[in-house]
PDB file of C-alpha atoms in Angstrom:
ATOM      1  CA  MET A   1      16.273  18.640 -19.650  1.00 51.00           C
ATOM      2  CA  PRO A   2      16.944  15.469 -21.680  1.00 57.00           C
ATOM      3  CA  ARG A   3      14.089  13.962 -23.579  1.00 60.00           C
ATOM      4  CA  ARG A   4      12.482  10.870 -22.042  1.00 59.00           C
ATOM      5  CA  LYS A   5      12.793   7.547 -23.790  1.00 59.00           C
ATOM      6  CA  ASN A   6       9.017   6.967 -24.222  1.00 57.00           C
ATOM      7  CA  ALA A   7       8.082  10.579 -24.860  1.00 55.00           C
ATOM      8  CA  GLY A   8       5.069  10.900 -27.142  1.00 54.00           C
ATOM      9  CA  LYS A   9       4.245   7.203 -27.024  1.00 52.00           C
ATOM     10  CA  ALA A  10       1.311   5.697 -25.170  1.00 52.00           C
ATOM     11  CA  LEU A  11       2.434   4.005 -22.015  1.00 51.00           C
ATOM     12  CA  ALA A  12       2.070   0.275 -22.219  1.00 51.00           C
ATOM     13  CA  ALA A  13       0.787  -1.679 -19.261  1.00 51.00           C
ATOM     14  CA  PRO A  14       3.557  -3.507 -17.444  1.00 52.00           C
ATOM     15  CA  LYS A  15       3.827  -7.142 -18.389  1.00 55.00           C
ATOM     16  CA  ALA A  16       3.336  -9.700 -15.681  1.00 53.00           C
ATOM     17  CA  THR A  17       6.422 -11.794 -15.117  1.00 55.00           C
ATOM     18  CA  ARG A  18       6.211 -15.491 -14.556  1.00 54.00           C
ATOM     19  CA  GLY A  19       9.380 -15.954 -12.568  1.00 53.00           C
ATOM     20  CA  ARG A  20      12.363 -17.590 -14.193  1.00 55.00           C
ATOM     21  CA  LYS A  21      12.310 -18.142 -17.911  1.00 55.00           C
ATOM     22  CA  GLY A  22      12.710 -21.913 -17.884  1.00 53.00           C
ATOM     23  CA  SER A  23      10.240 -22.615 -15.087  1.00 53.00           C
ATOM     24  CA  ARG A  24       7.086 -22.209 -17.176  1.00 60.00           C
ATOM     25  CA  SER A  25       5.198 -25.414 -17.742  1.00 63.00           C
ATOM     26  CA  ARG A  26       3.889 -25.791 -21.230  1.00 67.00           C
ATOM     27  CA  SER A  27       0.727 -27.610 -22.085  1.00 68.00           C
ATOM     28  CA  PRO A  28       0.892 -30.124 -24.904  1.00 61.00           C
ATOM     29  CA  PRO A  29      -0.272 -28.854 -28.294  1.00 61.00           C
ATOM     30  CA  LYS A  30      -3.980 -29.327 -28.804  1.00 65.00           C
ATOM     31  CA  THR A  31      -5.112 -31.350 -31.784  1.00 62.00           C
ATOM     32  CA  PRO A  32      -7.568 -29.451 -33.916  1.00 64.00           C
ATOM     33  CA  PRO A  33     -11.082 -30.892 -33.961  1.00 66.00           C
ATOM     34  CA  ARG A  34     -11.900 -32.895 -37.032  1.00 65.00           C
ATOM     35  CA  PRO A  35     -14.052 -31.226 -39.661  1.00 70.00           C
ATOM     36  CA  ARG A  36     -17.588 -32.355 -40.289  1.00 72.00           C
ATOM     37  CA  VAL A  37     -18.077 -34.581 -43.325  1.00 77.00           C
ATOM     38  CA  LEU A  38     -21.236 -33.818 -45.280  1.00 76.00           C
ATOM     39  CA  CYS A  39     -23.235 -36.099 -47.534  1.00 78.00           C
ATOM     40  CA  PRO A  40     -23.073 -35.051 -51.223  1.00 78.00           C
ATOM     41  CA  GLY A  41     -26.729 -36.017 -51.667  1.00 73.00           C
ATOM     42  CA  CYS A  42     -28.486 -34.124 -48.869  1.00 81.00           C
ATOM     43  CA  SER A  43     -25.759 -31.930 -47.247  1.00 72.00           C
ATOM     44  CA  THR A  44     -26.386 -33.368 -43.797  1.00 73.00           C
ATOM     45  CA  GLU A  45     -23.529 -34.347 -41.575  1.00 73.00           C
ATOM     46  CA  LEU A  46     -22.571 -37.967 -41.952  1.00 71.00           C
ATOM     47  CA  THR A  47     -22.443 -39.803 -38.692  1.00 65.00           C
ATOM     48  CA  LEU A  48     -19.003 -41.274 -39.134  1.00 63.00           C
ATOM     49  CA  HIS A  49     -19.454 -44.408 -37.109  1.00 52.00           C
ATOM     50  CA  LYS A  50     -21.760 -42.542 -34.720  1.00 56.00           C
ATOM     51  CA  MET A  51     -19.241 -39.759 -34.053  1.00 58.00           C
ATOM     52  CA  LEU A  52     -20.417 -36.210 -34.708  1.00 61.00           C
ATOM     53  CA  SER A  53     -18.090 -33.219 -34.801  1.00 65.00           C
ATOM     54  CA  ASP A  54     -18.990 -29.806 -33.386  1.00 64.00           C
ATOM     55  CA  THR A  55     -16.733 -27.634 -35.561  1.00 65.00           C
ATOM     56  CA  PRO A  56     -17.984 -25.141 -38.133  1.00 68.00           C
ATOM     57  CA  GLU A  57     -15.521 -26.519 -40.714  1.00 72.00           C
ATOM     58  CA  PHE A  58     -16.877 -29.072 -43.135  1.00 72.00           C
ATOM     59  CA  ILE A  59     -15.952 -31.017 -46.258  1.00 75.00           C
ATOM     60  CA  TYR A  60     -18.174 -32.849 -48.696  1.00 73.00           C
ATOM     61  CA  ALA A  61     -17.599 -36.526 -49.298  1.00 78.00           C
ATOM     62  CA  SER A  62     -17.741 -37.621 -52.919  1.00 76.00           C
ATOM     63  CA  ASN A  63     -19.631 -40.608 -54.288  1.00 75.00           C
ATOM     64  CA  THR A  64     -16.295 -42.410 -54.608  1.00 77.00           C
ATOM     65  CA  ASP A  65     -15.420 -41.662 -50.968  1.00 77.00           C
ATOM     66  CA  MET A  66     -18.773 -42.971 -49.817  1.00 78.00           C
ATOM     67  CA  LYS A  67     -18.498 -46.131 -51.923  1.00 77.00           C
ATOM     68  CA  LYS A  68     -14.833 -46.969 -51.213  1.00 77.00           C
ATOM     69  CA  LEU A  69     -14.902 -46.067 -47.512  1.00 78.00           C
ATOM     70  CA  SER A  70     -18.372 -47.610 -47.076  1.00 75.00           C
ATOM     71  CA  ILE A  71     -19.904 -44.507 -45.505  1.00 77.00           C
ATOM     72  CA  GLU A  72     -23.668 -44.547 -45.179  1.00 78.00           C
ATOM     73  CA  CYS A  73     -25.969 -41.539 -44.909  1.00 79.00           C
ATOM     74  CA  GLU A  74     -28.390 -41.728 -41.966  1.00 77.00           C
ATOM     75  CA  ASN A  75     -30.899 -39.240 -43.432  1.00 77.00           C
ATOM     76  CA  GLU A  76     -33.958 -41.297 -44.436  1.00 77.00           C
ATOM     77  CA  SER A  77     -35.000 -38.797 -47.129  1.00 80.00           C
ATOM     78  CA  CYS A  78     -31.583 -38.811 -48.833  1.00 80.00           C
ATOM     79  CA  ALA A  79     -31.239 -40.490 -52.224  1.00 77.00           C
ATOM     80  CA  PHE A  80     -28.086 -42.280 -51.059  1.00 73.00           C
ATOM     81  CA  TYR A  81     -29.985 -43.717 -48.097  1.00 74.00           C
ATOM     82  CA  ILE A  82     -32.874 -44.898 -50.274  1.00 75.00           C
ATOM     83  CA  GLU A  83     -31.084 -46.078 -53.417  1.00 75.00           C
ATOM     84  CA  GLY A  84     -27.524 -46.520 -52.198  1.00 74.00           C
ATOM     85  CA  VAL A  85     -24.419 -44.926 -53.697  1.00 74.00           C
ATOM     86  CA  GLU A  86     -24.494 -45.161 -57.468  1.00 74.00           C
ATOM     87  CA  GLY A  87     -22.327 -43.604 -60.129  1.00 71.00           C
ATOM     88  CA  ALA A  88     -19.146 -43.820 -58.078  1.00 72.00           C
ATOM     89  CA  ASP A  89     -15.969 -44.019 -60.133  1.00 72.00           C
ATOM     90  CA  GLU A  90     -13.914 -46.812 -58.579  1.00 75.00           C
ATOM     91  CA  THR A  91     -10.723 -45.678 -60.357  1.00 78.00           C
ATOM     92  CA  LEU A  92     -10.593 -42.281 -58.622  1.00 81.00           C
ATOM     93  CA  PRO A  93      -8.570 -41.993 -55.405  1.00 83.00           C
ATOM     94  CA  VAL A  94     -10.235 -41.367 -52.054  1.00 83.00           C
ATOM     95  CA  ASN A  95     -10.089 -37.849 -50.577  1.00 81.00           C
ATOM     96  CA  PRO A  96      -7.350 -38.080 -47.909  1.00 83.00           C
ATOM     97  CA  LEU A  97      -9.161 -35.594 -45.632  1.00 81.00           C
ATOM     98  CA  VAL A  98     -12.332 -37.673 -45.613  1.00 81.00           C
ATOM     99  CA  GLU A  99     -10.303 -40.835 -45.057  1.00 83.00           C
ATOM    100  CA  LYS A 100      -8.455 -39.188 -42.154  1.00 83.00           C
ATOM    101  CA  CYS A 101     -11.747 -38.016 -40.612  1.00 81.00           C
ATOM    102  CA  ILE A 102     -13.149 -41.529 -40.753  1.00 78.00           C
ATOM    103  CA  ARG A 103      -9.971 -43.032 -39.308  1.00 82.00           C
ATOM    104  CA  ASP A 104      -9.954 -40.439 -36.484  1.00 81.00           C
ATOM    105  CA  ALA A 105     -13.631 -41.089 -35.789  1.00 78.00           C
ATOM    106  CA  LYS A 106     -13.024 -44.846 -35.628  1.00 80.00           C
ATOM    107  CA  GLU A 107     -10.060 -44.392 -33.279  1.00 84.00           C
ATOM    108  CA  GLU A 108     -12.005 -41.968 -31.096  1.00 82.00           C
ATOM    109  CA  ARG A 109     -14.941 -44.338 -30.902  1.00 80.00           C
ATOM    110  CA  ALA A 110     -12.693 -47.321 -30.163  1.00 85.00           C
ATOM    111  CA  ALA A 111     -10.943 -45.369 -27.383  1.00 87.00           C
ATOM    112  CA  LYS A 112     -14.295 -44.437 -25.831  1.00 86.00           C
ATOM    113  CA  LYS A 113     -15.473 -48.041 -26.100  1.00 88.00           C
ATOM    114  CA  ASP A 114     -12.280 -49.337 -24.459  1.00 90.00           C
ATOM    115  CA  LYS A 115     -12.551 -46.771 -21.675  1.00 90.00           C
ATOM    116  CA  LYS A 116     -16.166 -47.752 -21.046  1.00 90.00           C
ATOM    117  CA  LYS A 117     -15.257 -51.460 -21.062  1.00 91.00           C
ATOM    118  CA  GLU A 118     -12.396 -50.835 -18.648  1.00 91.00           C
ATOM    119  CA  GLY A 119     -14.676 -48.883 -16.309  1.00 90.00           C
ATOM    120  CA  LYS A 120     -17.263 -51.672 -16.369  1.00 91.00           C
ATOM    121  CA  ALA A 121     -14.607 -54.304 -15.637  1.00 91.00           C
ATOM    122  CA  GLU A 122     -13.261 -52.259 -12.716  1.00 92.00           C
ATOM    123  CA  SER A 123     -16.725 -51.749 -11.239  1.00 92.00           C
ATOM    124  CA  LYS A 124     -17.496 -55.480 -11.627  1.00 92.00           C
ATOM    125  CA  GLU A 125     -14.249 -56.395  -9.870  1.00 93.00           C
ATOM    126  CA  LYS A 126     -14.962 -53.903  -7.087  1.00 93.00           C
ATOM    127  CA  LYS A 127     -18.479 -55.304  -6.572  1.00 93.00           C
ATOM    128  CA  ARG A 128     -17.097 -58.850  -6.537  1.00 92.00           C
ATOM    129  CA  GLU A 129     -14.534 -57.919  -3.862  1.00 91.00           C
ATOM    130  CA  GLU A 130     -17.213 -56.182  -1.771  1.00 90.00           C
ATOM    131  CA  LYS A 131     -19.451 -59.257  -2.001  1.00 88.00           C
ATOM    132  CA  LYS A 132     -16.541 -61.510  -0.989  1.00 84.00           C
ATOM    133  CA  ALA A 133     -15.788 -59.319   2.014  1.00 82.00           C
ATOM    134  CA  GLU A 134     -19.470 -59.206   2.998  1.00 82.00           C
ATOM    135  CA  TYR A 135     -19.828 -62.979   2.637  1.00 79.00           C
ATOM    136  CA  ALA A 136     -16.624 -63.602   4.594  1.00 74.00           C
ATOM    137  CA  LYS A 137     -18.033 -61.640   7.540  1.00 74.00           C
ATOM    138  CA  TYR A 138     -20.830 -64.127   8.056  1.00 73.00           C
ATOM    139  CA  ASP A 139     -19.183 -67.306   6.789  1.00 70.00           C
ATOM    140  CA  PRO A 140     -18.135 -69.467   9.771  1.00 68.00           C
ATOM    141  CA  PHE A 141     -15.543 -71.318   7.677  1.00 69.00           C
ATOM    142  CA  SER A 142     -13.822 -68.281   6.162  1.00 68.00           C
ATOM    143  CA  GLY A 143     -11.496 -67.731   9.117  1.00 72.00           C
ATOM    144  CA  THR A 144     -12.273 -64.022   9.432  1.00 71.00           C
ATOM    145  CA  LYS A 145     -13.243 -64.338  13.107  1.00 74.00           C
ATOM    146  CA  GLU A 146      -9.926 -66.024  13.889  1.00 79.00           C
ATOM    147  CA  LYS A 147      -8.084 -63.406  11.867  1.00 81.00           C
ATOM    148  CA  GLU A 148      -9.858 -60.583  13.710  1.00 82.00           C
ATOM    149  CA  ALA A 149      -9.080 -62.209  17.069  1.00 84.00           C
ATOM    150  CA  LYS A 150      -5.416 -62.629  16.097  1.00 88.00           C
ATOM    151  CA  GLU A 151      -5.170 -58.992  14.994  1.00 91.00           C
ATOM    152  CA  GLY A 152      -6.810 -57.931  18.283  1.00 90.00           C
ATOM    153  CA  LEU A 153      -4.210 -59.902  20.286  1.00 93.00           C
ATOM    154  CA  GLU A 154      -1.373 -58.342  18.260  1.00 95.00           C
ATOM    155  CA  ARG A 155      -2.766 -54.856  18.898  1.00 95.00           C
ATOM    156  CA  GLN A 156      -3.074 -55.630  22.615  1.00 95.00           C
ATOM    157  CA  LYS A 157       0.559 -56.866  22.764  1.00 95.00           C
ATOM    158  CA  LEU A 158       1.785 -53.739  20.987  1.00 95.00           C
ATOM    159  CA  GLN A 159      -0.175 -51.582  23.406  1.00 96.00           C
ATOM    160  CA  GLU A 160       1.333 -53.410  26.406  1.00 95.00           C
ATOM    161  CA  VAL A 161       4.853 -52.926  25.007  1.00 95.00           C
ATOM    162  CA  GLU A 162       4.180 -49.210  24.521  1.00 95.00           C
ATOM    163  CA  THR A 163       2.868 -48.801  28.091  1.00 95.00           C
ATOM    164  CA  GLU A 164       5.943 -50.629  29.460  1.00 94.00           C
ATOM    165  CA  LYS A 165       8.212 -48.254  27.523  1.00 94.00           C
ATOM    166  CA  ILE A 166       6.308 -45.252  28.869  1.00 95.00           C
ATOM    167  CA  ILE A 167       6.501 -46.569  32.463  1.00 94.00           C
ATOM    168  CA  LYS A 168      10.275 -47.183  32.114  1.00 93.00           C
ATOM    169  CA  SER A 169      10.848 -43.686  30.741  1.00 94.00           C
ATOM    170  CA  TRP A 170       8.805 -42.156  33.602  1.00 94.00           C
ATOM    171  CA  LYS A 171      10.805 -44.187  36.153  1.00 93.00           C
ATOM    172  CA  LYS A 172      14.053 -42.869  34.635  1.00 93.00           C
ATOM    173  CA  ILE A 173      12.730 -39.306  34.774  1.00 94.00           C
ATOM    174  CA  LYS A 174      11.654 -39.811  38.417  1.00 94.00           C
ATOM    175  CA  GLU A 175      15.076 -41.244  39.359  1.00 94.00           C
ATOM    176  CA  ALA A 176      16.853 -38.360  37.652  1.00 93.00           C
ATOM    177  CA  ALA A 177      14.615 -35.853  39.458  1.00 93.00           C
ATOM    178  CA  GLU A 178      15.327 -37.554  42.831  1.00 94.00           C
ATOM    179  CA  LYS A 179      19.095 -37.500  42.151  1.00 93.00           C
ATOM    180  CA  LEU A 180      18.894 -33.820  41.218  1.00 92.00           C
ATOM    181  CA  GLU A 181      16.906 -33.013  44.374  1.00 92.00           C
ATOM    182  CA  LYS A 182      19.375 -35.001  46.511  1.00 92.00           C
ATOM    183  CA  PHE A 183      22.317 -33.205  44.867  1.00 90.00           C
ATOM    184  CA  GLU A 184      20.676 -29.798  45.458  1.00 91.00           C
ATOM    185  CA  ASN A 185      20.002 -30.691  49.119  1.00 90.00           C
ATOM    186  CA  GLU A 186      23.654 -31.759  49.603  1.00 88.00           C
ATOM    187  CA  ALA A 187      24.865 -28.583  47.896  1.00 86.00           C
ATOM    188  CA  ALA A 188      22.602 -26.460  50.116  1.00 85.00           C
ATOM    189  CA  ALA A 189      23.826 -28.316  53.248  1.00 84.00           C
ATOM    190  CA  THR A 190      27.511 -27.739  52.349  1.00 83.00           C
ATOM    191  CA  ASP A 191      26.878 -24.037  51.690  1.00 76.00           C
ATOM    192  CA  GLU A 192      25.554 -23.539  55.250  1.00 69.00           C
TER     193      GLU A 192
END
């Protein structure tokens, strides 16, 4: 007997197929969360423009970063909070990671602010429209009563047209049934 192909190997569970190869929808790549930026004075997370990160990764900002990027520590017992950032070398370059974190935090905050503003504007507009509609109901000069009456007349006319069509179609069916009955009676009379 010939030896089996998978002899001696553990059997693998069958893989689930997803149909045709090209039909899979791919989700867009996720952006990694930004690392937390810690204060060099007290090792607490800096609230980068009131945006906190929830990742375990962190980087320390230097005195230069804090001075040049105007980052402030919110911890009231920190030396940088009390005395301000001193001893920062203005000639050194800024850490690009810290700069990127601050830029991302600003963009994230601005996007949230814009979204909130947009939502408020939409809700205001919706309330305004509702008030207009409510006011128009009771305003004798708004013309809503006339408009409602006109729409009612149009609906009534459409309904009358529909009933006329139905009556005509029933008359045609009745005539056809009478012709068929007459034809059957004549055919039965000729057969006798």
